[in-house]
Every structure is written in structure tokens, then in C-alpha cells.
Short mmCIF file of C-alpha atoms in Angstrom, two decimals:
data_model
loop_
_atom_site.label_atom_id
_atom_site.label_comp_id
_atom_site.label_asym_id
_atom_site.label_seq_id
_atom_site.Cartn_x
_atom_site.Cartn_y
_atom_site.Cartn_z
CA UNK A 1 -1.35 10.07 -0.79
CA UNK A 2 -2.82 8.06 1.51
CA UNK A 3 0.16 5.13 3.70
CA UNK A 4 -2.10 2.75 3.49
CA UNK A 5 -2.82 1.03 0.15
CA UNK A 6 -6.02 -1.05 -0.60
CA UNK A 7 -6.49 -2.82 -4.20
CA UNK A 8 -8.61 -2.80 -6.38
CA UNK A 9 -10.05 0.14 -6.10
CA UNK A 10 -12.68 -1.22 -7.73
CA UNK A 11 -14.64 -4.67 -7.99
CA UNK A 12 -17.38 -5.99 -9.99
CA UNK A 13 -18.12 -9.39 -9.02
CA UNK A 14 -21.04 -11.90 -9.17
CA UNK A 15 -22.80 -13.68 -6.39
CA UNK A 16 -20.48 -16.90 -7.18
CA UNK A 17 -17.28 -16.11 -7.86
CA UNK A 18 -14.40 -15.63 -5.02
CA UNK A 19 -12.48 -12.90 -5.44
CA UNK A 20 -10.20 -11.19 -2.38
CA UNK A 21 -8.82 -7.32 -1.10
CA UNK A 22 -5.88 -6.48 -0.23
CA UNK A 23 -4.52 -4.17 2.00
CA UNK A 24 -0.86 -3.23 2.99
CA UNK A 25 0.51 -0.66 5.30
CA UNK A 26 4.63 0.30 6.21
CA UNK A 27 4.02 2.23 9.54
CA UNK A 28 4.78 -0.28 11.75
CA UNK A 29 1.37 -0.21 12.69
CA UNK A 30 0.07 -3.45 14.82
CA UNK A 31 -3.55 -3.25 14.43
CA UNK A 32 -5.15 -3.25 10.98
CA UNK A 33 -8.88 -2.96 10.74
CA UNK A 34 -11.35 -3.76 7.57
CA UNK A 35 -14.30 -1.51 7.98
CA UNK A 36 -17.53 -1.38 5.76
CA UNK A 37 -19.37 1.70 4.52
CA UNK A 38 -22.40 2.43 2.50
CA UNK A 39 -23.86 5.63 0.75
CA UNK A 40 -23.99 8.59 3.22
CA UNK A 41 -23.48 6.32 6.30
CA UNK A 42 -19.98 6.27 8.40
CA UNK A 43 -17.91 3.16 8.50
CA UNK A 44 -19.15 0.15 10.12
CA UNK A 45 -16.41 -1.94 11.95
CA UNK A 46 -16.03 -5.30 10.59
CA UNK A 47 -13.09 -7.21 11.59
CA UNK A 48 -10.34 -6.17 13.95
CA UNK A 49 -6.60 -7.69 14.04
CA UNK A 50 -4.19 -6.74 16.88
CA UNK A 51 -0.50 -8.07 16.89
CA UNK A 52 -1.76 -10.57 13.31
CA UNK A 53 -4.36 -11.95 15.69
CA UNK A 54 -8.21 -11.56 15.01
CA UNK A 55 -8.94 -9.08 17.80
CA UNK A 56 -12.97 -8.91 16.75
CA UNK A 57 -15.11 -10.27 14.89
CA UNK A 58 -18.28 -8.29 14.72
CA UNK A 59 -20.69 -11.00 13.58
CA UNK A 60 -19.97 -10.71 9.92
CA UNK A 61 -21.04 -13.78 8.08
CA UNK A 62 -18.83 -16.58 6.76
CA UNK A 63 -18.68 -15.08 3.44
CA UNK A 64 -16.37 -12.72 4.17
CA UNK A 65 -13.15 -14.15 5.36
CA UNK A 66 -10.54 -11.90 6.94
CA UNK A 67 -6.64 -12.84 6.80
CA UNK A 68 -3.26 -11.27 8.22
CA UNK A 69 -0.66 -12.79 6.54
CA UNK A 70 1.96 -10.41 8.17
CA UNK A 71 1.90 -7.33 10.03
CA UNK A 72 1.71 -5.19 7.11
CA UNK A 73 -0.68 -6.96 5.33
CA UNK A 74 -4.21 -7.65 5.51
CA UNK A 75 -6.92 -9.17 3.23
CA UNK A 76 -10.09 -9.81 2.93
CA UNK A 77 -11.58 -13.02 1.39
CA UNK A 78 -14.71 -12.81 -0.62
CA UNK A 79 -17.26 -15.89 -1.35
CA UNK A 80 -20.93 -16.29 -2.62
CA UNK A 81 -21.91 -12.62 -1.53
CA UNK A 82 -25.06 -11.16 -1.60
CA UNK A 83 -26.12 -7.51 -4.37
CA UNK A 84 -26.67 -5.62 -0.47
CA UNK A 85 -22.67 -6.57 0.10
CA UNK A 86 -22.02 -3.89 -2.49
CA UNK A 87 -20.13 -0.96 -0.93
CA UNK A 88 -16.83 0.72 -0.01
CA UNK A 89 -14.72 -1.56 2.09
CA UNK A 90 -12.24 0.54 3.91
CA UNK A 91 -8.76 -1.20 5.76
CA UNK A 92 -7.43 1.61 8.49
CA UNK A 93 -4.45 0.77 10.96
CA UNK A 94 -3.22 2.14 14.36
CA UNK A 95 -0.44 1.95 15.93
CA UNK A 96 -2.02 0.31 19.36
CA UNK A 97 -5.38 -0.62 19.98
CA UNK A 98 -7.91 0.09 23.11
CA UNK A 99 -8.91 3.49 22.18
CA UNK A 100 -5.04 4.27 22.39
CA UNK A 101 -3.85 8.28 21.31
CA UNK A 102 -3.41 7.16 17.65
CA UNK A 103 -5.14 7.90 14.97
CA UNK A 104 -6.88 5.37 12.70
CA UNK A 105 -5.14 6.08 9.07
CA UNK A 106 -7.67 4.68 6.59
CA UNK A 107 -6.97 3.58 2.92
CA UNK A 108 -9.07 5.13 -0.42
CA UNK A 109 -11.14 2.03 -0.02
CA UNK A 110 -12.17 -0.86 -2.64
CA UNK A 111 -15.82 -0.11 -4.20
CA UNK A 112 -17.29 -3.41 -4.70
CA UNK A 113 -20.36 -4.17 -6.60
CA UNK A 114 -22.53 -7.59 -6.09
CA UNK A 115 -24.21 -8.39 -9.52
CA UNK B 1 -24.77 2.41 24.99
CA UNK B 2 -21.99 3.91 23.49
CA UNK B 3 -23.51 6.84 20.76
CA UNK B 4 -22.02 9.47 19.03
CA UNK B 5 -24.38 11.23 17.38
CA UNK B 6 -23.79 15.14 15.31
CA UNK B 7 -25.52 17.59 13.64
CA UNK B 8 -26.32 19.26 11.56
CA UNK B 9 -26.86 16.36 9.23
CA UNK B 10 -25.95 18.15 6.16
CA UNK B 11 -25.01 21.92 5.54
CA UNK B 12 -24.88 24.40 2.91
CA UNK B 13 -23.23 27.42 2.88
CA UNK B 14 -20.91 30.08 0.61
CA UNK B 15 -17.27 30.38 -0.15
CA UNK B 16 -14.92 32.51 2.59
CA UNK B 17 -17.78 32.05 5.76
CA UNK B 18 -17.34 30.13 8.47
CA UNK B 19 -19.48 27.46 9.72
CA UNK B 20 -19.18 25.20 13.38
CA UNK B 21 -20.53 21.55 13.42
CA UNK B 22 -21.72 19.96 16.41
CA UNK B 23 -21.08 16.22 18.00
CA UNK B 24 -22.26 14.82 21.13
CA UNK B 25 -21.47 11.62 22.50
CA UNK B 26 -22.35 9.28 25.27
CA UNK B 27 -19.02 7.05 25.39
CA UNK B 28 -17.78 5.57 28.58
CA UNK B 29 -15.45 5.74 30.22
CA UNK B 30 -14.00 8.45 27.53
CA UNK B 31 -10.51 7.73 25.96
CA UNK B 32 -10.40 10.26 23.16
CA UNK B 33 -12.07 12.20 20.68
CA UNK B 34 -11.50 12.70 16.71
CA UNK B 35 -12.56 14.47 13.59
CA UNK B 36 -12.44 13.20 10.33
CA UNK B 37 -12.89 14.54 6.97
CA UNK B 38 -13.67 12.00 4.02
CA UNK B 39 -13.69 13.15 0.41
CA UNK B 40 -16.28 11.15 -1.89
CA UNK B 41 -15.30 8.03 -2.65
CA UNK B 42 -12.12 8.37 -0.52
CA UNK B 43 -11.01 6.94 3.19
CA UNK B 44 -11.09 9.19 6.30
CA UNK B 45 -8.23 11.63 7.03
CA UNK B 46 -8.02 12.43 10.33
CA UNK B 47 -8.13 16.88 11.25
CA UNK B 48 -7.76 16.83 15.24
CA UNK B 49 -7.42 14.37 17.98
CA UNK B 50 -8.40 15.38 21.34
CA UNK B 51 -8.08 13.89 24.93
CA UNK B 52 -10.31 14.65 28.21
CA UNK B 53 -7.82 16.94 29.23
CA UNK B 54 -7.57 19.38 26.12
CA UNK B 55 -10.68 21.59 25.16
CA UNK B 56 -9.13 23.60 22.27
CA UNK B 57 -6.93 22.03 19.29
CA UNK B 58 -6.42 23.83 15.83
CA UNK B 59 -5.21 22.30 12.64
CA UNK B 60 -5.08 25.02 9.98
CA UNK B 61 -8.63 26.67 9.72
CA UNK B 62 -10.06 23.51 11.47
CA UNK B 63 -10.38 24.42 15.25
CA UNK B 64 -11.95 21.43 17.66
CA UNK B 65 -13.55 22.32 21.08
CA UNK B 66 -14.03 19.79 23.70
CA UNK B 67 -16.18 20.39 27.00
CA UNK B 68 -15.77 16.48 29.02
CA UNK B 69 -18.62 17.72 31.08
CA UNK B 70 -21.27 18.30 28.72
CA UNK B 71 -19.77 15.39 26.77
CA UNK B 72 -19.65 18.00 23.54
CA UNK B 73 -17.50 18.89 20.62
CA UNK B 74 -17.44 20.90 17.84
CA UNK B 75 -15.90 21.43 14.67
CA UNK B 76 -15.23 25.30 13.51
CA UNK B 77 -13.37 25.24 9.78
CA UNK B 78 -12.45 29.27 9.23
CA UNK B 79 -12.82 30.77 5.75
CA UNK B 80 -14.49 27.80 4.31
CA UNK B 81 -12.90 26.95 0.93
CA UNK B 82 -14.58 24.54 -1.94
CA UNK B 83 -12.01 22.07 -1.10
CA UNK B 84 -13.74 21.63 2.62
CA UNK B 85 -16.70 19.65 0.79
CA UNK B 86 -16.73 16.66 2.40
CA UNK B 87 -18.14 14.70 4.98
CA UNK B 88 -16.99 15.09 8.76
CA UNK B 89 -17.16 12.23 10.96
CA UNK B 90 -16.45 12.49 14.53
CA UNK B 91 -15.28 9.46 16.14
CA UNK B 92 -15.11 8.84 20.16
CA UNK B 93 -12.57 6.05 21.87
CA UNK B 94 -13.59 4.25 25.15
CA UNK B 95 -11.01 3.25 27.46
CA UNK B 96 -9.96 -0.13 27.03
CA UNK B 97 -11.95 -1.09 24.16
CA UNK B 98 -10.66 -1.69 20.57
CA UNK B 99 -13.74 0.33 19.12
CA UNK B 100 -13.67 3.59 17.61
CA UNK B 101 -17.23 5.10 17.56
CA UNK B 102 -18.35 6.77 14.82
CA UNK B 103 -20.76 9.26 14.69
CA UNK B 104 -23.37 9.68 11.17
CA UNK B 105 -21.18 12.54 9.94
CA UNK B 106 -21.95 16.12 8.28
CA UNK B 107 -21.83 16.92 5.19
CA UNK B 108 -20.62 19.99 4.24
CA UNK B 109 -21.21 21.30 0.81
CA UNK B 110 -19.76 25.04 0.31
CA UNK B 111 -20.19 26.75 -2.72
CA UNK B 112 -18.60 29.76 -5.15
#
């Protein structure tokens, strides 16, 4: 079993509603990462958060809206989407950042759909 | 620009053989170096994590090669089993950067 736990696992939402993912890790782990990934493509960084702080933001739009309440948890804030949003959101953490010796532990992911 | 890039893109092969997947990067100044193995539908697990100074690391039947120079790794997984179906993503680290580079990943399909 994966240490890091993402929920849902899965998502159906429509193109107005706001709905949000979760992620939680007990590792002690300082940087907690929200990556997205479609079909038969690797991850694609999305947001970054290093000590609770937003680290980067790789020019994701406004509709998704990262949070760190603590250092174990992170979430991710979903509002008005788009149907080409749909795919596997993934939250990893580390235990330091800038390309540090530790490995990224990922979660099973939420599969979202757009409808 | 920072690329990792691996081949082949997919592969195909039988039960008990070995196979060796390839990954070559341009990533500077170069921090580290992993492989990853993600089940359908499932997050990343990382097999083998290697720095500039190591060129051999073995996890089980997964061995990972490293030559700095030639700015090449590869994957070998031993005695291929139908549990190794998956895809495997190699990821490179730049030195003082909070990006982990991903390459587009094999995947590996091995049948009975």
C-alpha cells in the first residue's frame, strides 16, 4: 500500500460544480506535489509546495486551486473545469526539494472525469 | 532544455526472458537519476535511484546502469514475470531545481 493517500479515487463531475482532492501523507515529508497525467503520457508537474509554501506554480489556470493546510496535507480545489481536465491527478511528496536524493512517493491517484 | 527522452516506446516480449530499456537525457547540471514503474491506473513506485557517481544499482531482478558521460541509462528487469507489465518512467533531477523530469515511459507488456 501506497504512504500516501489521495481521495476519491474517483470523480465524476460537471463543468459547474466545485468539488476538491485530497491528499495526506505521515512521512514527515516537506514537499508535496499535485501532478497531472493523461492516457499513455508521464506525469505533468502542476503545483509544487515546499515547507506549506507554494514552491511553483506551473501556469495552471485559476480553476484549479491548490491548498496546504498542514504539512501532511494537501488539496486540490476544483471550479468550472473544462471535459480535456479529465485525467489522473497524482499528489507525490519528498522529503526535500531541489532535485535532493529522495525519492518522489506518489499516491494511486484520483481519476476525474469532466462531463 | 532539460529532456529525458527513452525507448523503446512500447515492448512485447514472453514470460522468463529478459529485456533492457533505454533512457537518455540532456539535464543540467545532473542531480540524480530514477526509475519508476506505474501499474495501470496506479501512482509511480520508485525501482532504483542513482547519483553521478554510481553506474550500477540492483533492486531484485531490476538492475539500473548509469554512464554520466554519455548521459545514458538503462533499465535490465531479469526473468521477466507477468507482474512486470507496466509502464517505466525514468525521471532525471537537476541540481538546484525543484523539478523532476520525466521521461515518456516504456511500456512493457510480457506475456505467458
Amino acid at each position: 500500500d501506497t504512504e500516501v493517500t489521495q481521495t476519491p479515487k474517483h470523480l465524476v463531475m460537471g463543468m459547474t460544480n466545485k468539488k476538491s482532492l485530497k491528499c495526506e501523507q505521515h512521512m514527515g515529508h516537506r514537499a508535496m506535489y499535485w501532478y497531472k497525467q493523461k492516457a499513455k503520457k508521464p506525469p505533468e508537474l502542476m503545483f509544487v509546495y515546499s515547507y506549506e509554501k507554494l514552491s511553483i506554480n506551473e501556469s495552471v489556470p485559476s480553476r484549479f486551486s491548490p491548498e496546504c493546510p498542514n504539512s501532511s496535507l494537501l488539496n486540490l480545489h476544483l471550479h468550472a473545469l473544462q471535459p480535456e481536465d479529465s485525467a489522473l491527478y497524482l499528489c507525490a511528496s519528498s522529503q526535500g526539494v531541489r532535485g535532493a536524493n529522495s525519492p518522489l512517493h506518489f499516491g494511486n491517484g484520483t481519476r476525474l472525469t469532466v462531463t | 532544455k532539460n529532456q529525458v527522452e527513452q525507448s523503446p516506446q512500447s515492448l512485447i516480449i514472453l514470460e522468463g526472458k529478459n529485456c533492457t530499456l533505454q533512457c537518455n537525457y540532456t539535464v543540467s547540471p545532473f542531480s540524480n537519476l530514477r526509475w519508476y514503474k506505474q501499474d495501470t491506473g496506479r501512482g509511480p513506485v520508485s525501482l532504483t535511484i542513482m547519483t553521478f557517481s554510481e553506474n550500477t544499482k540492483s533492486n531484485g531482478r531490476y538492475t539500473a546502469t548509469l554512464d554520466a558521460d554519455t548521459k545514458q541509462s538503462s533499465l535490465h528487469i531479469t526473468a521477466s514475470q507477468l507482474s512486470d507489465s507496466a509502464s517505466y518512467i525514468c525521471v532525471v533531477s537537476a541540481t538546484g531545481t525543484y523539478k523532476y523530469i520525466f521521461g515518456t515511459g516504456t511500456r512493457l507488456k510480457v506475456l505467458a
